Amino acid sequence: MKIGIVGAGMVGSAAGYALALRGGASEIVLVDRNMALAVAQAEDIAHAVPFAHPCRVSAGDYDALEGADLVILAAGVAQKPGEDRISLLSRNAEVFAQVIAGVQKAAPETMLLVASNPVDVMTEVALRISGLPREKVIGSGTILDTARFRSLLGDHLGVAPQSVHAYVLGEHGDSEVLAWASARAGSEPVARFGVQVGAAITQSVRERIDEGVRRAAYRIIEGKGATWYGIGAGLARIVQAVRDDQRSVLSVSIVTPEVEGVTDVALSLPRVVGRSGVMTTLLPELAEDEASALRRSAEMLKQTALSLG
Ligand code: ADP
């Protein structure tokens, strides 16, 4: 599968590197308005290929995206320390207008995988600009928050995160919702599993995990200015689900017809992802407080998208 990446900065290059290592693509093309950066990143990633999977890696102009099956949109301006994701919006919306025009000239049918923040609103912006069907404009959304949730729950319960089925819903950001009521370890509700293994999920454990998930990006930004490895791997995971028509259940963002009474809003829910993009969306069982938190998250995202006009 041919994958384009527009924006060869930290996130775009980490996605390219993760793809090369995981074997997610037969060809990767990096595009950036800073051509020297795209060329350097492509060369650097290409040098990892002999240690990984066969894959051609190059840099080019938008024309080089011709025939791309999927293009990752990682262009934009970086989040500053302490800066709310939403405040990045208008600057990044302008970048997307330019970028998507370039991409679609070369590859009109390509699927779009949005990584730029604030990712949910950027997904809605990308859908609007591209005119593609909504299931083909996918935001990385809470894929990473969900991974962090599973990892912290797995640590607490003493099981592999792969055996934890739990999702973070709504916005990728401050209003995100950890779906505790539907969280399972194996086939057991996590609360029951915790009691069985002597690791009860008390209120303070819940708060610690919630904080650990919700504040992760802020902590990393404090230490290194931005985040890229985790999201790079998450993007490669989504690409693999598409490439291999895996029909994996991933928490990703697309514009959703209705959630908790809010219509046409991009946010994350567990979704079945395969060759044609998002194939099905699931709404997990929610506790009352989770349902109202999801509604607030959806309303906030909808308002932000509307404020763009
Ligand atoms: P992040 O940490 O989100 O990856 P970076 O600043 O490292 O942020 O990367 C963003 C990349 O997007 C930069 O390399 C920048 O040159 C690129 N970029 C910004 N605007 C455009 C644009 N209009 N077209 C193509 N690339 C762009």
mmCIF file of C-alpha atoms and ligand atoms in Angstrom:
data_model
loop_
_atom_site.group_PDB
_atom_site.id
_atom_site.type_symbol
_atom_site.label_atom_id
_atom_site.label_comp_id
_atom_site.label_asym_id
_atom_site.label_seq_id
_atom_site.Cartn_x
_atom_site.Cartn_y
_atom_site.Cartn_z
ATOM 1 C CA MET A 1 0.000 0.000 0.000
ATOM 2 C CA LYS A 2 1.294 3.470 -0.852
ATOM 3 C CA ILE A 3 1.156 5.864 2.077
ATOM 4 C CA GLY A 4 1.664 9.611 1.886
ATOM 5 C CA ILE A 5 2.606 11.702 4.874
ATOM 6 C CA VAL A 6 2.131 15.458 4.669
ATOM 7 C CA GLY A 7 4.049 17.167 7.453
ATOM 8 C CA ALA A 8 7.469 15.615 7.992
ATOM 9 C CA GLY A 9 7.917 17.080 11.467
ATOM 10 C CA MET A 10 8.061 15.043 14.642
ATOM 11 C CA VAL A 11 4.669 13.331 14.342
ATOM 12 C CA GLY A 12 4.804 12.717 10.582
ATOM 13 C CA SER A 13 8.336 11.325 10.696
ATOM 14 C CA ALA A 14 7.569 9.180 13.770
ATOM 15 C CA ALA A 15 4.593 7.745 11.860
ATOM 16 C CA GLY A 16 6.825 7.027 8.855
ATOM 17 C CA TYR A 17 9.423 5.395 11.073
ATOM 18 C CA ALA A 18 6.822 3.282 12.891
ATOM 19 C CA LEU A 19 5.339 2.235 9.545
ATOM 20 C CA ALA A 20 8.762 1.236 8.232
ATOM 21 C CA LEU A 21 9.531 -0.802 11.362
ATOM 22 C CA ARG A 22 6.113 -2.463 11.571
ATOM 23 C CA GLY A 23 5.912 -3.146 7.852
ATOM 24 C CA GLY A 24 2.776 -1.143 7.233
ATOM 25 C CA ALA A 25 3.472 0.081 3.709
ATOM 26 C CA SER A 26 5.160 -0.819 0.422
ATOM 27 C CA GLU A 27 5.917 2.835 -0.290
ATOM 28 C CA ILE A 28 6.062 5.917 1.912
ATOM 29 C CA VAL A 29 6.232 9.436 0.485
ATOM 30 C CA LEU A 30 6.949 12.404 2.742
ATOM 31 C CA VAL A 31 5.808 15.894 1.771
ATOM 32 C CA ASP A 32 6.517 19.096 3.680
ATOM 33 C CA ARG A 33 6.644 22.768 2.801
ATOM 34 C CA ASN A 34 10.156 22.492 4.157
ATOM 35 C CA MET A 35 11.492 20.232 1.383
ATOM 36 C CA ALA A 36 14.942 19.875 2.940
ATOM 37 C CA LEU A 37 13.316 18.492 6.089
ATOM 38 C CA ALA A 38 11.195 15.998 4.100
ATOM 39 C CA VAL A 39 14.257 14.820 2.166
ATOM 40 C CA ALA A 40 16.318 14.391 5.332
ATOM 41 C CA GLN A 41 13.555 12.532 7.191
ATOM 42 C CA ALA A 42 12.977 10.222 4.209
ATOM 43 C CA GLU A 43 16.665 9.396 3.979
ATOM 44 C CA ASP A 44 16.943 8.772 7.705
ATOM 45 C CA ILE A 45 13.848 6.496 7.740
ATOM 46 C CA ALA A 46 15.088 4.693 4.604
ATOM 47 C CA HIS A 47 18.225 3.747 6.539
ATOM 48 C CA ALA A 48 16.070 1.841 9.036
ATOM 49 C CA VAL A 49 14.501 -0.230 6.237
ATOM 50 C CA PRO A 50 17.385 -2.752 5.884
ATOM 51 C CA PHE A 51 16.739 -3.614 9.545
ATOM 52 C CA ALA A 52 12.984 -3.829 9.067
ATOM 53 C CA HIS A 53 10.639 -4.618 6.153
ATOM 54 C CA PRO A 54 11.032 -3.904 2.444
ATOM 55 C CA CYS A 55 9.595 -0.468 1.714
ATOM 56 C CA ARG A 56 10.512 2.431 -0.569
ATOM 57 C CA VAL A 57 10.816 5.710 1.292
ATOM 58 C CA SER A 58 11.110 9.040 -0.517
ATOM 59 C CA ALA A 59 10.344 12.732 -0.275
ATOM 60 C CA GLY A 60 8.552 14.700 -2.932
ATOM 61 C CA ASP A 61 6.080 17.361 -3.906
ATOM 62 C CA TYR A 62 2.315 16.771 -3.851
ATOM 63 C CA ASP A 63 2.574 15.175 -7.339
ATOM 64 C CA ALA A 64 4.518 12.319 -5.757
ATOM 65 C CA LEU A 65 1.355 11.344 -3.858
ATOM 66 C CA GLU A 66 -0.292 10.100 -7.053
ATOM 67 C CA GLY A 67 -1.706 6.620 -6.436
ATOM 68 C CA ALA A 68 -1.531 6.933 -2.635
ATOM 69 C CA ASP A 69 -4.134 4.758 -0.907
ATOM 70 C CA LEU A 70 -3.956 6.707 2.320
ATOM 71 C CA VAL A 71 -2.410 10.048 3.273
ATOM 72 C CA ILE A 72 -1.548 10.940 6.848
ATOM 73 C CA LEU A 73 -2.078 14.632 7.562
ATOM 74 C CA ALA A 74 0.490 15.653 10.158
ATOM 75 C CA ALA A 75 1.157 19.182 8.944
ATOM 76 C CA GLY A 76 0.579 22.076 11.207
ATOM 77 C CA VAL A 77 1.943 24.208 13.924
ATOM 78 C CA ALA A 78 3.178 22.529 17.091
ATOM 79 C CA GLN A 79 1.413 22.676 20.445
ATOM 80 C CA LYS A 80 3.244 24.951 22.859
ATOM 81 C CA PRO A 81 3.821 24.034 26.515
ATOM 82 C CA GLY A 82 0.538 24.490 28.372
ATOM 83 C CA GLU A 83 -1.343 25.388 25.201
ATOM 84 C CA ASP A 84 -4.826 23.925 24.951
ATOM 85 C CA ARG A 85 -5.372 21.857 21.816
ATOM 86 C CA ILE A 86 -8.394 23.891 20.868
ATOM 87 C CA SER A 87 -6.350 27.081 20.701
ATOM 88 C CA LEU A 88 -4.345 25.606 17.831
ATOM 89 C CA LEU A 89 -7.394 25.338 15.699
ATOM 90 C CA SER A 90 -7.545 28.344 13.443
ATOM 91 C CA ARG A 91 -3.856 28.231 12.559
ATOM 92 C CA ASN A 92 -4.086 24.585 11.607
ATOM 93 C CA ALA A 93 -7.346 24.939 9.674
ATOM 94 C CA GLU A 94 -5.575 27.310 7.273
ATOM 95 C CA VAL A 95 -2.755 24.824 6.797
ATOM 96 C CA PHE A 96 -5.294 22.076 5.996
ATOM 97 C CA ALA A 97 -7.029 24.099 3.283
ATOM 98 C CA GLN A 98 -3.710 24.323 1.466
ATOM 99 C CA VAL A 99 -2.577 20.773 2.154
ATOM 100 C CA ILE A 100 -5.807 18.964 1.215
ATOM 101 C CA ALA A 101 -6.030 20.858 -2.078
ATOM 102 C CA GLY A 102 -2.523 19.631 -2.910
ATOM 103 C CA VAL A 103 -3.232 16.054 -1.842
ATOM 104 C CA GLN A 104 -6.513 15.768 -3.754
ATOM 105 C CA LYS A 105 -5.031 17.129 -6.955
ATOM 106 C CA ALA A 106 -2.645 14.171 -6.964
ATOM 107 C CA ALA A 107 -4.813 11.524 -5.291
ATOM 108 C CA PRO A 108 -8.506 12.523 -5.370
ATOM 109 C CA GLU A 109 -9.810 9.273 -3.866
ATOM 110 C CA THR A 110 -7.189 8.759 -1.167
ATOM 111 C CA MET A 111 -8.294 8.043 2.375
ATOM 112 C CA LEU A 112 -7.200 10.728 4.866
ATOM 113 C CA LEU A 113 -5.808 9.970 8.306
ATOM 114 C CA VAL A 114 -5.727 13.141 10.375
ATOM 115 C CA ALA A 115 -3.101 13.546 13.097
ATOM 116 C CA SER A 116 -2.834 17.331 13.513
ATOM 117 C CA ASN A 117 -4.324 18.788 16.684
ATOM 118 C CA PRO A 118 -6.928 19.539 17.822
ATOM 119 C CA VAL A 119 -7.504 16.278 15.995
ATOM 120 C CA ASP A 120 -11.298 16.003 16.258
ATOM 121 C CA VAL A 121 -12.002 19.443 14.894
ATOM 122 C CA MET A 122 -9.247 18.999 12.288
ATOM 123 C CA THR A 123 -11.009 15.786 11.193
ATOM 124 C CA GLU A 124 -14.222 17.728 10.720
ATOM 125 C CA VAL A 125 -12.297 20.437 8.835
ATOM 126 C CA ALA A 126 -10.675 17.779 6.618
ATOM 127 C CA LEU A 127 -14.069 16.213 5.870
ATOM 128 C CA ARG A 128 -15.548 19.579 4.938
ATOM 129 C CA ILE A 129 -12.654 20.550 2.679
ATOM 130 C CA SER A 130 -12.196 17.155 1.030
ATOM 131 C CA GLY A 131 -15.821 16.265 0.317
ATOM 132 C CA LEU A 132 -14.908 12.588 0.823
ATOM 133 C CA PRO A 133 -17.327 10.157 2.493
ATOM 134 C CA ARG A 134 -17.100 10.496 6.292
ATOM 135 C CA GLU A 135 -15.808 6.944 6.810
ATOM 136 C CA LYS A 136 -12.717 7.799 4.763
ATOM 137 C CA VAL A 137 -11.631 10.826 6.789
ATOM 138 C CA ILE A 138 -10.357 9.338 10.020
ATOM 139 C CA GLY A 139 -8.754 11.164 12.933
ATOM 140 C CA SER A 140 -6.319 9.369 15.234
ATOM 141 C CA GLY A 141 -8.600 10.628 18.015
ATOM 142 C CA THR A 142 -8.235 8.786 21.293
ATOM 143 C CA ILE A 143 -6.302 5.797 19.934
ATOM 144 C CA LEU A 144 -3.417 6.748 22.180
ATOM 145 C CA ASP A 145 -5.533 7.696 25.210
ATOM 146 C CA THR A 146 -7.190 4.281 24.937
ATOM 147 C CA ALA A 147 -3.753 2.634 24.861
ATOM 148 C CA ARG A 148 -2.705 4.582 27.966
ATOM 149 C CA PHE A 149 -5.971 3.645 29.748
ATOM 150 C CA ARG A 150 -5.387 -0.058 28.980
ATOM 151 C CA SER A 151 -1.783 0.137 30.023
ATOM 152 C CA LEU A 152 -2.562 1.728 33.415
ATOM 153 C CA LEU A 153 -5.497 -0.630 34.038
ATOM 154 C CA GLY A 154 -3.333 -3.616 33.068
ATOM 155 C CA ASP A 155 -0.586 -2.475 35.451
ATOM 156 C CA HIS A 156 -3.047 -2.147 38.306
ATOM 157 C CA LEU A 157 -4.722 -5.510 37.654
ATOM 158 C CA GLY A 158 -1.484 -7.342 36.858
ATOM 159 C CA VAL A 159 -2.552 -8.364 33.319
ATOM 160 C CA ALA A 160 -1.274 -7.527 29.855
ATOM 161 C CA PRO A 161 -2.854 -4.420 28.332
ATOM 162 C CA GLN A 162 -3.793 -6.656 25.380
ATOM 163 C CA SER A 163 -6.200 -8.453 27.734
ATOM 164 C CA VAL A 164 -7.853 -5.192 28.774
ATOM 165 C CA HIS A 165 -10.775 -3.957 26.677
ATOM 166 C CA ALA A 166 -11.495 -0.400 27.600
ATOM 167 C CA TYR A 167 -11.953 2.789 25.588
ATOM 168 C CA VAL A 168 -11.503 6.511 25.927
ATOM 169 C CA LEU A 169 -14.362 8.311 24.175
ATOM 170 C CA GLY A 170 -15.147 11.799 22.937
ATOM 171 C CA GLU A 171 -12.531 14.495 22.449
ATOM 172 C CA HIS A 172 -8.814 13.720 22.262
ATOM 173 C CA GLY A 173 -8.141 16.278 24.962
ATOM 174 C CA ASP A 174 -9.368 17.694 28.230
ATOM 175 C CA SER A 175 -13.020 16.614 27.963
ATOM 176 C CA GLU A 176 -12.287 12.988 27.021
ATOM 177 C CA VAL A 177 -14.282 10.284 28.798
ATOM 178 C CA LEU A 178 -12.794 7.110 30.250
ATOM 179 C CA ALA A 179 -15.495 4.489 29.750
ATOM 180 C CA TRP A 180 -15.208 2.598 33.046
ATOM 181 C CA ALA A 181 -18.641 0.982 33.001
ATOM 182 C CA SER A 182 -17.847 -1.038 29.870
ATOM 183 C CA ALA A 183 -14.186 -1.766 30.720
ATOM 184 C CA ARG A 184 -13.318 -5.471 30.813
ATOM 185 C CA ALA A 185 -10.264 -7.542 31.702
ATOM 186 C CA GLY A 186 -10.651 -10.773 29.799
ATOM 187 C CA SER A 187 -14.437 -11.062 29.850
ATOM 188 C CA GLU A 188 -14.844 -9.701 33.391
ATOM 189 C CA PRO A 189 -15.900 -6.189 34.314
ATOM 190 C CA VAL A 190 -12.715 -4.584 35.649
ATOM 191 C CA ALA A 191 -14.241 -3.914 39.085
ATOM 192 C CA ARG A 192 -14.997 -7.633 39.549
ATOM 193 C CA PHE A 193 -11.634 -8.641 38.121
ATOM 194 C CA GLY A 194 -9.919 -6.267 40.558
ATOM 195 C CA VAL A 195 -11.681 -7.814 43.552
ATOM 196 C CA GLN A 196 -10.803 -11.340 42.349
ATOM 197 C CA VAL A 197 -7.092 -10.559 42.098
ATOM 198 C CA GLY A 198 -6.900 -8.451 45.258
ATOM 199 C CA ALA A 199 -6.440 -5.185 43.369
ATOM 200 C CA ALA A 200 -9.760 -3.443 43.952
ATOM 201 C CA ILE A 201 -10.497 -0.411 41.823
ATOM 202 C CA THR A 202 -11.182 2.095 44.565
ATOM 203 C CA GLN A 203 -12.141 5.704 43.973
ATOM 204 C CA SER A 204 -8.527 6.782 44.452
ATOM 205 C CA VAL A 205 -7.252 4.165 41.952
ATOM 206 C CA ARG A 206 -9.841 5.373 39.479
ATOM 207 C CA GLU A 207 -8.810 8.979 39.982
ATOM 208 C CA ARG A 208 -5.126 8.121 39.616
ATOM 209 C CA ILE A 209 -5.721 6.271 36.328
ATOM 210 C CA ASP A 210 -8.027 8.993 35.044
ATOM 211 C CA GLU A 211 -5.392 11.629 35.800
ATOM 212 C CA GLY A 212 -2.640 9.431 34.301
ATOM 213 C CA VAL A 213 -4.518 9.179 31.008
ATOM 214 C CA ARG A 214 -5.874 12.712 30.839
ATOM 215 C CA ARG A 215 -2.641 14.504 31.750
ATOM 216 C CA ALA A 216 -0.187 12.279 29.845
ATOM 217 C CA ALA A 217 0.323 14.638 26.910
ATOM 218 C CA TYR A 218 0.822 17.614 29.227
ATOM 219 C CA ARG A 219 3.471 15.751 31.233
ATOM 220 C CA ILE A 220 5.380 14.753 28.095
ATOM 221 C CA ILE A 221 5.154 18.250 26.647
ATOM 222 C CA GLU A 222 6.580 19.624 29.888
ATOM 223 C CA GLY A 223 9.575 17.333 29.590
ATOM 224 C CA LYS A 224 10.309 17.342 25.841
ATOM 225 C CA GLY A 225 8.156 20.012 24.245
ATOM 226 C CA ALA A 226 5.859 17.740 22.230
ATOM 227 C CA THR A 227 4.774 14.103 21.828
ATOM 228 C CA TRP A 228 5.548 11.945 18.810
ATOM 229 C CA TYR A 229 6.530 8.287 19.371
ATOM 230 C CA GLY A 230 3.231 7.138 20.857
ATOM 231 C CA ILE A 231 1.105 8.856 18.248
ATOM 232 C CA GLY A 232 3.463 7.716 15.471
ATOM 233 C CA ALA A 233 2.892 4.102 16.514
ATOM 234 C CA GLY A 234 -0.852 4.708 16.850
ATOM 235 C CA LEU A 235 -1.008 6.064 13.296
ATOM 236 C CA ALA A 236 0.919 3.035 12.007
ATOM 237 C CA ARG A 237 -1.577 0.798 13.854
ATOM 238 C CA ILE A 238 -4.512 2.451 12.066
ATOM 239 C CA VAL A 239 -2.741 2.147 8.689
ATOM 240 C CA GLN A 240 -2.228 -1.575 9.272
ATOM 241 C CA ALA A 241 -5.911 -2.070 10.112
ATOM 242 C CA VAL A 242 -6.766 -0.449 6.767
ATOM 243 C CA ARG A 243 -4.047 -2.145 4.733
ATOM 244 C CA ASP A 244 -4.866 -5.656 5.934
ATOM 245 C CA ASP A 245 -8.623 -5.073 6.138
ATOM 246 C CA GLN A 246 -8.301 -6.165 9.751
ATOM 247 C CA ARG A 247 -11.683 -4.930 10.967
ATOM 248 C CA SER A 248 -10.043 -4.134 14.287
ATOM 249 C CA VAL A 249 -11.983 -2.208 16.898
ATOM 250 C CA LEU A 250 -10.059 1.036 17.454
ATOM 251 C CA SER A 251 -11.082 4.285 19.108
ATOM 252 C CA VAL A 252 -10.748 6.755 16.273
ATOM 253 C CA SER A 253 -12.501 9.962 15.321
ATOM 254 C CA ILE A 254 -14.859 10.512 12.403
ATOM 255 C CA VAL A 255 -17.764 12.861 11.906
ATOM 256 C CA THR A 256 -20.592 10.949 13.595
ATOM 257 C CA PRO A 257 -24.255 11.460 12.660
ATOM 258 C CA GLU A 258 -25.458 11.497 16.278
ATOM 259 C CA VAL A 259 -24.017 10.909 19.731
ATOM 260 C CA GLU A 260 -25.844 11.675 22.985
ATOM 261 C CA GLY A 261 -28.191 13.985 21.085
ATOM 262 C CA VAL A 262 -25.400 15.959 19.375
ATOM 263 C CA THR A 263 -25.450 15.676 15.579
ATOM 264 C CA ASP A 264 -22.638 15.667 13.011
ATOM 265 C CA VAL A 265 -19.693 15.930 15.344
ATOM 266 C CA ALA A 266 -16.217 14.413 15.009
ATOM 267 C CA LEU A 267 -15.155 12.480 18.108
ATOM 268 C CA SER A 268 -13.865 9.089 19.102
ATOM 269 C CA LEU A 269 -15.927 5.979 19.692
ATOM 270 C CA PRO A 270 -14.868 2.366 19.256
ATOM 271 C CA ARG A 271 -15.074 1.722 15.527
ATOM 272 C CA VAL A 272 -14.424 -1.213 13.247
ATOM 273 C CA VAL A 273 -11.603 -0.194 10.889
ATOM 274 C CA GLY A 274 -10.835 -2.012 7.643
ATOM 275 C CA ARG A 275 -9.945 -1.502 3.989
ATOM 276 C CA SER A 276 -12.838 0.867 3.325
ATOM 277 C CA GLY A 277 -12.098 2.954 6.423
ATOM 278 C CA VAL A 278 -14.551 3.016 9.321
ATOM 279 C CA MET A 279 -17.036 0.208 8.706
ATOM 280 C CA THR A 280 -19.114 0.266 11.901
ATOM 281 C CA THR A 281 -19.347 2.383 15.038
ATOM 282 C CA LEU A 282 -20.099 0.970 18.472
ATOM 283 C CA LEU A 283 -21.620 2.831 21.386
ATOM 284 C CA PRO A 284 -20.431 1.152 24.592
ATOM 285 C CA GLU A 285 -22.679 0.787 27.598
ATOM 286 C CA LEU A 286 -22.229 3.978 29.629
ATOM 287 C CA ALA A 287 -22.858 4.891 33.252
ATOM 288 C CA GLU A 288 -25.031 7.977 33.699
ATOM 289 C CA ASP A 289 -22.097 10.257 34.518
ATOM 290 C CA GLU A 290 -20.165 8.897 31.514
ATOM 291 C CA ALA A 291 -23.088 9.544 29.163
ATOM 292 C CA SER A 292 -23.408 13.135 30.348
ATOM 293 C CA ALA A 293 -19.625 13.667 30.138
ATOM 294 C CA LEU A 294 -19.708 12.330 26.565
ATOM 295 C CA ARG A 295 -22.565 14.690 25.744
ATOM 296 C CA ARG A 296 -20.601 17.646 27.147
ATOM 297 C CA SER A 297 -17.523 16.610 25.177
ATOM 298 C CA ALA A 298 -19.581 16.310 21.980
ATOM 299 C CA GLU A 299 -21.292 19.665 22.580
ATOM 300 C CA MET A 300 -17.952 21.376 23.155
ATOM 301 C CA LEU A 301 -16.476 19.905 19.966
ATOM 302 C CA LYS A 302 -19.567 20.825 17.981
ATOM 303 C CA GLN A 303 -19.441 24.417 19.264
ATOM 304 C CA THR A 304 -15.761 24.694 18.391
ATOM 305 C CA ALA A 305 -16.325 23.360 14.887
ATOM 306 C CA LEU A 306 -19.270 25.740 14.398
ATOM 307 C CA SER A 307 -17.200 28.693 15.588
ATOM 308 C CA LEU A 308 -14.958 28.116 12.584
ATOM 309 C CA GLY A 309 -17.889 29.022 10.330
HETATM 310 P P1 ADP B 1 4.454 18.005 15.187
HETATM 311 O O1 ADP B 1 5.137 17.853 16.496
HETATM 312 O O2 ADP B 1 2.960 18.170 15.278
HETATM 313 O O3 ADP B 1 4.857 16.987 14.178
HETATM 314 P P2 ADP B 1 6.190 19.819 13.769
HETATM 315 O O4 ADP B 1 6.267 21.302 13.837
HETATM 316 O O5 ADP B 1 7.363 19.004 14.148
HETATM 317 O O6 ADP B 1 4.914 19.444 14.659
HETATM 318 O O7 ADP B 1 5.739 19.367 12.301
HETATM 319 C C1 ADP B 1 4.774 20.003 11.553
HETATM 320 C C2 ADP B 1 5.265 20.050 10.122
HETATM 321 O O8 ADP B 1 4.232 20.565 9.284
HETATM 322 C C3 ADP B 1 6.496 20.946 9.918
HETATM 323 O O9 ADP B 1 7.551 20.187 9.383
HETATM 324 C C4 ADP B 1 6.008 22.019 8.935
HETATM 325 O O10 ADP B 1 7.000 22.402 7.997
HETATM 326 C C5 ADP B 1 4.862 21.307 8.258
HETATM 327 N N1 ADP B 1 3.908 22.244 7.662
HETATM 328 C C6 ADP B 1 3.373 23.351 8.219
HETATM 329 N N2 ADP B 1 2.568 23.968 7.341
HETATM 330 C C7 ADP B 1 2.591 23.247 6.191
HETATM 331 C C8 ADP B 1 1.965 23.368 4.922
HETATM 332 N N3 ADP B 1 1.126 24.381 4.656
HETATM 333 N N4 ADP B 1 2.246 22.438 3.992
HETATM 334 C C9 ADP B 1 3.078 21.403 4.252
HETATM 335 N N5 ADP B 1 3.690 21.234 5.425
HETATM 336 C C10 ADP B 1 3.462 22.132 6.400
#
